[in-house]
Amino acid sequence: MKRGLYILFTAIILVSCSDFQKTLRSDDVAEKFKMGTELFEAGKWSKAHRLLNQILPQYRGKPQAEKLTFMHAMCSYQMKDYYIASYHFDKFTDIYPQSEKAEEAAFLAAKGYYYNSPVYSKEQKETVEAIEKLQLFVNAYPNSQYLSEANTLVKELDFKLEKKAFEIAKQYDLIRDYKASIKSFNNFLLEFPGTTLRNEAMFYRFDAAYNLAILSIDELKEERLNNALGYYNALKKAYPNSEFLEDADRMKEELQQELNTFTTKS
């Protein structure tokens, strides 16, 4: 019984594959459209894409072109070829702005850019582009069913840019380029005022200022000690219960002791 079912199942697959190959090699455009649609609806994206890709030029300007263009783009999207999918979805919305699929196509085009965004440690050109595309979608469809997801994706991408800027500033601190670290953290806090990394950024800015002051020559030391204490006060005022406060308090005492030597000398 089981063996018989296996043989039957195998035969069906072989016939199906044979039909697909036969249609793929044929010149029957209508049959390719029909089978391509069936494969698309069955979620067989790769096979559907091969057929639809062959006939796309022949249907330009015809009534079936709208459906074909959307399906073709969706196949690329489902195959995770997001660069190509976004290109075709963008093209679809340009050609068919009044289509009932225009909103979905616009969202999936923007979401394709989101998927092409790299990890935060790499160059973030694609991330900036994805944010712009998603924001354009939100502006164009303020009442969209995809609005909540689009906003979530924008927040995720924004955080990636925050993390990138934060890690650059922190890296300056680690390699002891303290002036560059302070400047980078100042820029970071101005550019991302609502960041969840604000507490940590303010501590590492203070840490960089502390090291810069402690290691300074006497001619620059007093001014830098005062600057560092200013960053400490900003941290404590903003985050009186900061997890970094114990270390910050210890560093502040050392700064104050150093500053007192200048007061005694004068």
PDB file of C-alpha atoms in Angstrom:
ATOM      1  CA  MET A   1       0.000   0.000   0.000  1.00  0.00           C
ATOM      2  CA  LYS A   2       2.696   2.462   1.084  1.00  0.00           C
ATOM      3  CA  ARG A   3       4.902   1.440  -1.814  1.00  0.00           C
ATOM      4  CA  GLY A   4       2.011   1.981  -4.212  1.00  0.00           C
ATOM      5  CA  LEU A   5       1.337   5.480  -2.862  1.00  0.00           C
ATOM      6  CA  TYR A   6       5.040   6.305  -3.123  1.00  0.00           C
ATOM      7  CA  ILE A   7       5.109   5.202  -6.764  1.00  0.00           C
ATOM      8  CA  LEU A   8       1.974   7.233  -7.507  1.00  0.00           C
ATOM      9  CA  PHE A   9       3.373  10.313  -5.786  1.00  0.00           C
ATOM     10  CA  THR A  10       6.667   9.982  -7.673  1.00  0.00           C
ATOM     11  CA  ALA A  11       4.804   9.614 -10.961  1.00  0.00           C
ATOM     12  CA  ILE A  12       2.782  12.765 -10.286  1.00  0.00           C
ATOM     13  CA  ILE A  13       5.973  14.714  -9.543  1.00  0.00           C
ATOM     14  CA  LEU A  14       7.636  13.431 -12.718  1.00  0.00           C
ATOM     15  CA  VAL A  15       4.608  14.339 -14.833  1.00  0.00           C
ATOM     16  CA  SER A  16       4.462  17.759 -13.180  1.00  0.00           C
ATOM     17  CA  CYS A  17       8.168  18.377 -13.850  1.00  0.00           C
ATOM     18  CA  SER A  18       7.725  17.122 -17.410  1.00  0.00           C
ATOM     19  CA  ASP A  19       4.804  19.524 -17.967  1.00  0.00           C
ATOM     20  CA  PHE A  20       6.823  22.412 -16.561  1.00  0.00           C
ATOM     21  CA  GLN A  21       9.846  21.706 -18.760  1.00  0.00           C
ATOM     22  CA  LYS A  22       7.598  21.285 -21.799  1.00  0.00           C
ATOM     23  CA  THR A  23       5.877  24.621 -21.135  1.00  0.00           C
ATOM     24  CA  LEU A  24       9.186  26.330 -20.384  1.00  0.00           C
ATOM     25  CA  ARG A  25      10.540  25.296 -23.801  1.00  0.00           C
ATOM     26  CA  SER A  26       7.367  26.046 -25.729  1.00  0.00           C
ATOM     27  CA  ASP A  27       6.413  29.220 -27.588  1.00  0.00           C
ATOM     28  CA  ASP A  28       2.880  29.222 -26.156  1.00  0.00           C
ATOM     29  CA  VAL A  29       2.788  32.517 -24.229  1.00  0.00           C
ATOM     30  CA  ALA A  30      -0.756  31.985 -22.954  1.00  0.00           C
ATOM     31  CA  GLU A  31       0.120  28.546 -21.573  1.00  0.00           C
ATOM     32  CA  LYS A  32       3.175  30.003 -19.845  1.00  0.00           C
ATOM     33  CA  PHE A  33       1.000  32.676 -18.268  1.00  0.00           C
ATOM     34  CA  LYS A  34      -1.522  30.049 -17.138  1.00  0.00           C
ATOM     35  CA  MET A  35       1.061  27.699 -15.640  1.00  0.00           C
ATOM     36  CA  GLY A  36       3.064  30.583 -14.190  1.00  0.00           C
ATOM     37  CA  THR A  37      -0.062  31.807 -12.401  1.00  0.00           C
ATOM     38  CA  GLU A  38      -0.816  28.316 -11.070  1.00  0.00           C
ATOM     39  CA  LEU A  39       2.735  27.893  -9.802  1.00  0.00           C
ATOM     40  CA  PHE A  40       2.630  31.356  -8.238  1.00  0.00           C
ATOM     41  CA  GLU A  41      -0.594  30.568  -6.389  1.00  0.00           C
ATOM     42  CA  ALA A  42       0.965  27.283  -5.202  1.00  0.00           C
ATOM     43  CA  GLY A  43       3.953  29.181  -3.794  1.00  0.00           C
ATOM     44  CA  LYS A  44       6.419  27.652  -6.248  1.00  0.00           C
ATOM     45  CA  TRP A  45       8.223  30.958  -6.664  1.00  0.00           C
ATOM     46  CA  SER A  46      11.307  29.862  -8.575  1.00  0.00           C
ATOM     47  CA  LYS A  47       9.432  27.959 -11.270  1.00  0.00           C
ATOM     48  CA  ALA A  48       6.773  30.657 -11.562  1.00  0.00           C
ATOM     49  CA  HIS A  49       9.484  33.289 -11.893  1.00  0.00           C
ATOM     50  CA  ARG A  50      11.197  31.412 -14.737  1.00  0.00           C
ATOM     51  CA  LEU A  51       7.973  31.263 -16.738  1.00  0.00           C
ATOM     52  CA  LEU A  52       6.798  34.801 -15.975  1.00  0.00           C
ATOM     53  CA  ASN A  53      10.220  36.233 -16.713  1.00  0.00           C
ATOM     54  CA  GLN A  54      10.069  34.744 -20.219  1.00  0.00           C
ATOM     55  CA  ILE A  55       6.736  36.329 -21.144  1.00  0.00           C
ATOM     56  CA  LEU A  56       6.883  39.681 -19.362  1.00  0.00           C
ATOM     57  CA  PRO A  57       7.941  41.659 -22.471  1.00  0.00           C
ATOM     58  CA  GLN A  58       5.135  40.160 -24.610  1.00  0.00           C
ATOM     59  CA  TYR A  59       2.432  41.390 -22.235  1.00  0.00           C
ATOM     60  CA  ARG A  60       3.503  45.017 -21.929  1.00  0.00           C
ATOM     61  CA  GLY A  61       0.542  47.289 -22.640  1.00  0.00           C
ATOM     62  CA  LYS A  62      -1.965  44.424 -22.406  1.00  0.00           C
ATOM     63  CA  PRO A  63      -4.678  43.956 -19.739  1.00  0.00           C
ATOM     64  CA  GLN A  64      -2.798  41.037 -18.153  1.00  0.00           C
ATOM     65  CA  ALA A  65       0.386  43.087 -17.710  1.00  0.00           C
ATOM     66  CA  GLU A  66      -0.602  44.515 -14.321  1.00  0.00           C
ATOM     67  CA  LYS A  67      -1.157  41.110 -12.743  1.00  0.00           C
ATOM     68  CA  LEU A  68       1.929  39.669 -14.433  1.00  0.00           C
ATOM     69  CA  THR A  69       4.188  42.515 -13.317  1.00  0.00           C
ATOM     70  CA  PHE A  70       3.063  42.193  -9.685  1.00  0.00           C
ATOM     71  CA  MET A  71       3.476  38.414  -9.641  1.00  0.00           C
ATOM     72  CA  HIS A  72       6.899  38.684 -11.240  1.00  0.00           C
ATOM     73  CA  ALA A  73       8.060  41.148  -8.547  1.00  0.00           C
ATOM     74  CA  MET A  74       6.533  39.028  -5.781  1.00  0.00           C
ATOM     75  CA  CYS A  75       8.413  35.938  -6.976  1.00  0.00           C
ATOM     76  CA  SER A  76      11.712  37.809  -6.632  1.00  0.00           C
ATOM     77  CA  TYR A  77      10.674  39.000  -3.168  1.00  0.00           C
ATOM     78  CA  GLN A  78       9.733  35.511  -1.998  1.00  0.00           C
ATOM     79  CA  MET A  79      13.029  34.200  -3.388  1.00  0.00           C
ATOM     80  CA  LYS A  80      14.768  36.832  -1.209  1.00  0.00           C
ATOM     81  CA  ASP A  81      16.216  38.637  -4.208  1.00  0.00           C
ATOM     82  CA  TYR A  82      15.359  41.946  -2.589  1.00  0.00           C
ATOM     83  CA  TYR A  83      17.331  44.294  -4.846  1.00  0.00           C
ATOM     84  CA  ILE A  84      15.493  42.998  -7.912  1.00  0.00           C
ATOM     85  CA  ALA A  85      12.148  42.767  -6.089  1.00  0.00           C
ATOM     86  CA  SER A  86      12.317  46.375  -4.888  1.00  0.00           C
ATOM     87  CA  TYR A  87      13.231  47.537  -8.386  1.00  0.00           C
ATOM     88  CA  HIS A  88      10.223  45.766  -9.914  1.00  0.00           C
ATOM     89  CA  PHE A  89       7.802  46.807  -7.160  1.00  0.00           C
ATOM     90  CA  ASP A  90       8.910  50.428  -7.594  1.00  0.00           C
ATOM     91  CA  LYS A  91       8.361  50.057 -11.320  1.00  0.00           C
ATOM     92  CA  PHE A  92       4.919  48.573 -10.684  1.00  0.00           C
ATOM     93  CA  THR A  93       3.804  51.535  -8.539  1.00  0.00           C
ATOM     94  CA  ASP A  94       5.086  53.954 -11.191  1.00  0.00           C
ATOM     95  CA  ILE A  95       3.168  52.238 -14.002  1.00  0.00           C
ATOM     96  CA  TYR A  96       0.035  51.329 -12.019  1.00  0.00           C
ATOM     97  CA  PRO A  97      -0.406  53.986  -9.298  1.00  0.00           C
ATOM     98  CA  GLN A  98      -4.165  53.350  -9.156  1.00  0.00           C
ATOM     99  CA  SER A  99      -3.879  49.573  -8.876  1.00  0.00           C
ATOM    100  CA  GLU A 100      -5.449  47.864  -5.875  1.00  0.00           C
ATOM    101  CA  LYS A 101      -2.004  46.296  -5.407  1.00  0.00           C
ATOM    102  CA  ALA A 102      -0.156  49.642  -5.455  1.00  0.00           C
ATOM    103  CA  GLU A 103      -0.091  50.026  -1.650  1.00  0.00           C
ATOM    104  CA  GLU A 104       1.173  46.495  -1.083  1.00  0.00           C
ATOM    105  CA  ALA A 105       3.761  46.895  -3.842  1.00  0.00           C
ATOM    106  CA  ALA A 106       4.993  50.195  -2.382  1.00  0.00           C
ATOM    107  CA  PHE A 107       5.355  48.640   1.061  1.00  0.00           C
ATOM    108  CA  LEU A 108       7.150  45.538  -0.198  1.00  0.00           C
ATOM    109  CA  ALA A 109       9.489  47.702  -2.275  1.00  0.00           C
ATOM    110  CA  ALA A 110      10.418  49.657   0.858  1.00  0.00           C
ATOM    111  CA  LYS A 111      10.671  46.474   2.920  1.00  0.00           C
ATOM    112  CA  GLY A 112      13.048  45.049   0.318  1.00  0.00           C
ATOM    113  CA  TYR A 113      15.369  47.994   0.996  1.00  0.00           C
ATOM    114  CA  TYR A 114      15.076  47.196   4.719  1.00  0.00           C
ATOM    115  CA  TYR A 115      16.258  43.627   4.108  1.00  0.00           C
ATOM    116  CA  ASN A 116      19.267  44.954   2.187  1.00  0.00           C
ATOM    117  CA  SER A 117      20.403  47.018   5.171  1.00  0.00           C
ATOM    118  CA  PRO A 118      23.708  45.556   6.487  1.00  0.00           C
ATOM    119  CA  VAL A 119      24.793  44.982  10.092  1.00  0.00           C
ATOM    120  CA  TYR A 120      25.553  48.204  11.984  1.00  0.00           C
ATOM    121  CA  SER A 121      29.335  47.706  11.819  1.00  0.00           C
ATOM    122  CA  LYS A 122      29.349  48.086   8.025  1.00  0.00           C
ATOM    123  CA  GLU A 123      28.777  51.092   5.773  1.00  0.00           C
ATOM    124  CA  GLN A 124      25.178  52.245   6.265  1.00  0.00           C
ATOM    125  CA  LYS A 125      24.289  53.696   2.855  1.00  0.00           C
ATOM    126  CA  GLU A 126      21.585  51.052   2.324  1.00  0.00           C
ATOM    127  CA  THR A 127      20.189  51.686   5.811  1.00  0.00           C
ATOM    128  CA  VAL A 128      19.739  55.401   5.102  1.00  0.00           C
ATOM    129  CA  GLU A 129      18.126  54.540   1.769  1.00  0.00           C
ATOM    130  CA  ALA A 130      15.762  52.059   3.448  1.00  0.00           C
ATOM    131  CA  ILE A 131      14.669  54.653   6.024  1.00  0.00           C
ATOM    132  CA  GLU A 132      13.975  57.142   3.239  1.00  0.00           C
ATOM    133  CA  LYS A 133      11.935  54.596   1.272  1.00  0.00           C
ATOM    134  CA  LEU A 134       9.891  53.545   4.305  1.00  0.00           C
ATOM    135  CA  GLN A 135       9.274  57.174   5.263  1.00  0.00           C
ATOM    136  CA  LEU A 136       8.074  57.920   1.730  1.00  0.00           C
ATOM    137  CA  PHE A 137       5.668  54.991   2.042  1.00  0.00           C
ATOM    138  CA  VAL A 138       4.353  56.243   5.403  1.00  0.00           C
ATOM    139  CA  ASN A 139       3.832  59.717   3.949  1.00  0.00           C
ATOM    140  CA  ALA A 140       2.060  58.345   0.878  1.00  0.00           C
ATOM    141  CA  TYR A 141      -0.149  55.908   2.830  1.00  0.00           C
ATOM    142  CA  PRO A 142      -0.753  57.406   6.305  1.00  0.00           C
ATOM    143  CA  ASN A 143      -3.726  55.084   6.897  1.00  0.00           C
ATOM    144  CA  SER A 144      -2.128  51.950   5.514  1.00  0.00           C
ATOM    145  CA  GLN A 145      -2.649  48.534   7.045  1.00  0.00           C
ATOM    146  CA  TYR A 146       1.154  48.260   6.898  1.00  0.00           C
ATOM    147  CA  LEU A 147       1.738  51.504   8.814  1.00  0.00           C
ATOM    148  CA  SER A 148       2.567  49.897  12.161  1.00  0.00           C
ATOM    149  CA  GLU A 149       5.058  47.496  10.610  1.00  0.00           C
ATOM    150  CA  ALA A 150       6.641  50.274   8.554  1.00  0.00           C
ATOM    151  CA  ASN A 151       7.164  52.407  11.668  1.00  0.00           C
ATOM    152  CA  THR A 152       8.669  49.431  13.501  1.00  0.00           C
ATOM    153  CA  LEU A 153      11.115  48.873  10.657  1.00  0.00           C
ATOM    154  CA  VAL A 154      12.095  52.561  10.641  1.00  0.00           C
ATOM    155  CA  LYS A 155      12.799  52.437  14.391  1.00  0.00           C
ATOM    156  CA  GLU A 156      14.946  49.346  13.948  1.00  0.00           C
ATOM    157  CA  LEU A 157      16.924  50.998  11.157  1.00  0.00           C
ATOM    158  CA  ASP A 158      17.275  54.227  13.140  1.00  0.00           C
ATOM    159  CA  PHE A 159      18.745  52.247  16.027  1.00  0.00           C
ATOM    160  CA  LYS A 160      21.240  50.675  13.641  1.00  0.00           C
ATOM    161  CA  LEU A 161      22.479  54.173  12.725  1.00  0.00           C
ATOM    162  CA  GLU A 162      22.591  55.109  16.430  1.00  0.00           C
ATOM    163  CA  LYS A 163      24.573  51.985  17.248  1.00  0.00           C
ATOM    164  CA  LYS A 164      27.002  52.703  14.405  1.00  0.00           C
ATOM    165  CA  ALA A 165      27.643  56.287  15.617  1.00  0.00           C
ATOM    166  CA  PHE A 166      27.881  55.143  19.240  1.00  0.00           C
ATOM    167  CA  GLU A 167      30.426  52.432  18.494  1.00  0.00           C
ATOM    168  CA  ILE A 168      32.577  54.832  16.463  1.00  0.00           C
ATOM    169  CA  ALA A 169      32.697  57.272  19.386  1.00  0.00           C
ATOM    170  CA  LYS A 170      33.406  54.444  21.823  1.00  0.00           C
ATOM    171  CA  GLN A 171      36.169  53.087  19.613  1.00  0.00           C
ATOM    172  CA  TYR A 172      37.936  56.464  19.739  1.00  0.00           C
ATOM    173  CA  ASP A 173      37.887  56.147  23.534  1.00  0.00           C
ATOM    174  CA  LEU A 174      39.309  52.625  23.375  1.00  0.00           C
ATOM    175  CA  ILE A 175      42.204  53.653  21.120  1.00  0.00           C
ATOM    176  CA  ARG A 176      42.867  56.654  23.410  1.00  0.00           C
ATOM    177  CA  ASP A 177      41.941  59.344  20.912  1.00  0.00           C
ATOM    178  CA  TYR A 178      40.024  61.088  23.690  1.00  0.00           C
ATOM    179  CA  LYS A 179      39.428  64.411  21.937  1.00  0.00           C
ATOM    180  CA  ALA A 180      37.862  62.639  18.968  1.00  0.00           C
ATOM    181  CA  SER A 181      35.779  60.480  21.325  1.00  0.00           C
ATOM    182  CA  ILE A 182      34.392  63.495  23.192  1.00  0.00           C
ATOM    183  CA  LYS A 183      33.545  65.247  19.939  1.00  0.00           C
ATOM    184  CA  SER A 184      31.896  62.110  18.528  1.00  0.00           C
ATOM    185  CA  PHE A 185      29.803  61.550  21.661  1.00  0.00           C
ATOM    186  CA  ASN A 186      28.735  65.210  21.657  1.00  0.00           C
ATOM    187  CA  ASN A 187      27.635  64.854  18.026  1.00  0.00           C
ATOM    188  CA  PHE A 188      25.912  61.567  18.838  1.00  0.00           C
ATOM    189  CA  LEU A 189      23.877  63.085  21.681  1.00  0.00           C
ATOM    190  CA  LEU A 190      22.848  66.013  19.492  1.00  0.00           C
ATOM    191  CA  GLU A 191      21.906  63.838  16.525  1.00  0.00           C
ATOM    192  CA  PHE A 192      20.029  61.208  18.550  1.00  0.00           C
ATOM    193  CA  PRO A 193      18.488  63.043  21.538  1.00  0.00           C
ATOM    194  CA  GLY A 194      15.986  60.253  22.234  1.00  0.00           C
ATOM    195  CA  THR A 195      18.427  57.375  21.982  1.00  0.00           C
ATOM    196  CA  THR A 196      18.251  54.483  24.407  1.00  0.00           C
ATOM    197  CA  LEU A 197      22.064  54.635  24.508  1.00  0.00           C
ATOM    198  CA  ARG A 198      22.104  58.135  26.027  1.00  0.00           C
ATOM    199  CA  ASN A 199      23.064  57.032  29.551  1.00  0.00           C
ATOM    200  CA  GLU A 200      25.950  54.920  28.268  1.00  0.00           C
ATOM    201  CA  ALA A 201      27.058  57.610  25.813  1.00  0.00           C
ATOM    202  CA  MET A 202      27.179  60.248  28.557  1.00  0.00           C
ATOM    203  CA  PHE A 203      29.291  57.979  30.729  1.00  0.00           C
ATOM    204  CA  TYR A 204      31.783  57.167  27.971  1.00  0.00           C
ATOM    205  CA  ARG A 205      31.975  60.857  27.071  1.00  0.00           C
ATOM    206  CA  PHE A 206      32.865  61.550  30.689  1.00  0.00           C
ATOM    207  CA  ASP A 207      35.335  58.650  30.648  1.00  0.00           C
ATOM    208  CA  ALA A 208      37.097  60.121  27.606  1.00  0.00           C
ATOM    209  CA  ALA A 209      37.158  63.586  29.192  1.00  0.00           C
ATOM    210  CA  TYR A 210      38.501  62.098  32.443  1.00  0.00           C
ATOM    211  CA  ASN A 211      41.371  60.358  30.656  1.00  0.00           C
ATOM    212  CA  LEU A 212      42.130  63.423  28.552  1.00  0.00           C
ATOM    213  CA  ALA A 213      42.328  65.571  31.704  1.00  0.00           C
ATOM    214  CA  ILE A 214      44.367  63.143  33.801  1.00  0.00           C
ATOM    215  CA  LEU A 215      46.938  62.624  31.030  1.00  0.00           C
ATOM    216  CA  SER A 216      47.206  66.292  30.037  1.00  0.00           C
ATOM    217  CA  ILE A 217      50.255  68.494  30.405  1.00  0.00           C
ATOM    218  CA  ASP A 218      50.024  71.121  33.174  1.00  0.00           C
ATOM    219  CA  GLU A 219      49.286  73.983  30.759  1.00  0.00           C
ATOM    220  CA  LEU A 220      46.055  72.304  29.613  1.00  0.00           C
ATOM    221  CA  LYS A 221      45.177  70.257  32.670  1.00  0.00           C
ATOM    222  CA  GLU A 222      43.095  72.680  34.758  1.00  0.00           C
ATOM    223  CA  GLU A 223      40.735  73.532  31.904  1.00  0.00           C
ATOM    224  CA  ARG A 224      40.319  69.881  30.976  1.00  0.00           C
ATOM    225  CA  LEU A 225      39.707  68.865  34.592  1.00  0.00           C
ATOM    226  CA  ASN A 226      36.877  71.394  34.764  1.00  0.00           C
ATOM    227  CA  ASN A 227      35.467  70.179  31.445  1.00  0.00           C
ATOM    228  CA  ALA A 228      35.516  66.591  32.665  1.00  0.00           C
ATOM    229  CA  LEU A 229      33.747  67.546  35.888  1.00  0.00           C
ATOM    230  CA  GLY A 230      31.130  69.305  33.786  1.00  0.00           C
ATOM    231  CA  TYR A 231      30.468  66.062  31.892  1.00  0.00           C
ATOM    232  CA  TYR A 232      30.253  64.218  35.221  1.00  0.00           C
ATOM    233  CA  ASN A 233      27.645  66.695  36.507  1.00  0.00           C
ATOM    234  CA  ALA A 234      25.636  66.327  33.283  1.00  0.00           C
ATOM    235  CA  LEU A 235      25.648  62.540  33.686  1.00  0.00           C
ATOM    236  CA  LYS A 236      24.610  62.633  37.331  1.00  0.00           C
ATOM    237  CA  LYS A 237      21.852  65.180  36.689  1.00  0.00           C
ATOM    238  CA  ALA A 238      20.403  63.223  33.775  1.00  0.00           C
ATOM    239  CA  TYR A 239      20.811  59.792  35.413  1.00  0.00           C
ATOM    240  CA  PRO A 240      21.042  60.050  39.220  1.00  0.00           C
ATOM    241  CA  ASN A 241      20.634  56.262  39.446  1.00  0.00           C
ATOM    242  CA  SER A 242      22.891  55.392  36.529  1.00  0.00           C
ATOM    243  CA  GLU A 243      24.516  51.960  36.565  1.00  0.00           C
ATOM    244  CA  PHE A 244      27.784  53.746  35.757  1.00  0.00           C
ATOM    245  CA  LEU A 245      27.606  56.158  38.694  1.00  0.00           C
ATOM    246  CA  GLU A 246      29.815  54.148  41.051  1.00  0.00           C
ATOM    247  CA  ASP A 247      32.712  54.281  38.591  1.00  0.00           C
ATOM    248  CA  ALA A 248      31.887  57.867  37.691  1.00  0.00           C
ATOM    249  CA  ASP A 249      31.936  58.936  41.358  1.00  0.00           C
ATOM    250  CA  ARG A 250      35.367  57.403  41.845  1.00  0.00           C
ATOM    251  CA  MET A 251      36.693  59.137  38.741  1.00  0.00           C
ATOM    252  CA  LYS A 252      35.121  62.419  39.840  1.00  0.00           C
ATOM    253  CA  GLU A 253      36.933  62.272  43.188  1.00  0.00           C
ATOM    254  CA  GLU A 254      40.233  61.797  41.415  1.00  0.00           C
ATOM    255  CA  LEU A 255      39.509  64.732  39.132  1.00  0.00           C
ATOM    256  CA  GLN A 256      38.605  66.905  42.106  1.00  0.00           C
ATOM    257  CA  GLN A 257      41.834  65.988  43.896  1.00  0.00           C
ATOM    258  CA  GLU A 258      43.841  66.902  40.800  1.00  0.00           C
ATOM    259  CA  LEU A 259      41.964  70.180  40.500  1.00  0.00           C
ATOM    260  CA  ASN A 260      42.628  71.001  44.165  1.00  0.00           C
ATOM    261  CA  THR A 261      46.377  70.940  43.506  1.00  0.00           C
ATOM    262  CA  PHE A 262      45.915  73.788  41.060  1.00  0.00           C
ATOM    263  CA  THR A 263      43.832  75.727  43.583  1.00  0.00           C
ATOM    264  CA  THR A 264      46.526  75.189  46.263  1.00  0.00           C
ATOM    265  CA  LYS A 265      49.274  76.362  43.912  1.00  0.00           C
ATOM    266  CA  SER A 266      47.404  79.546  43.041  1.00  0.00           C
TER     267      SER A 266
END
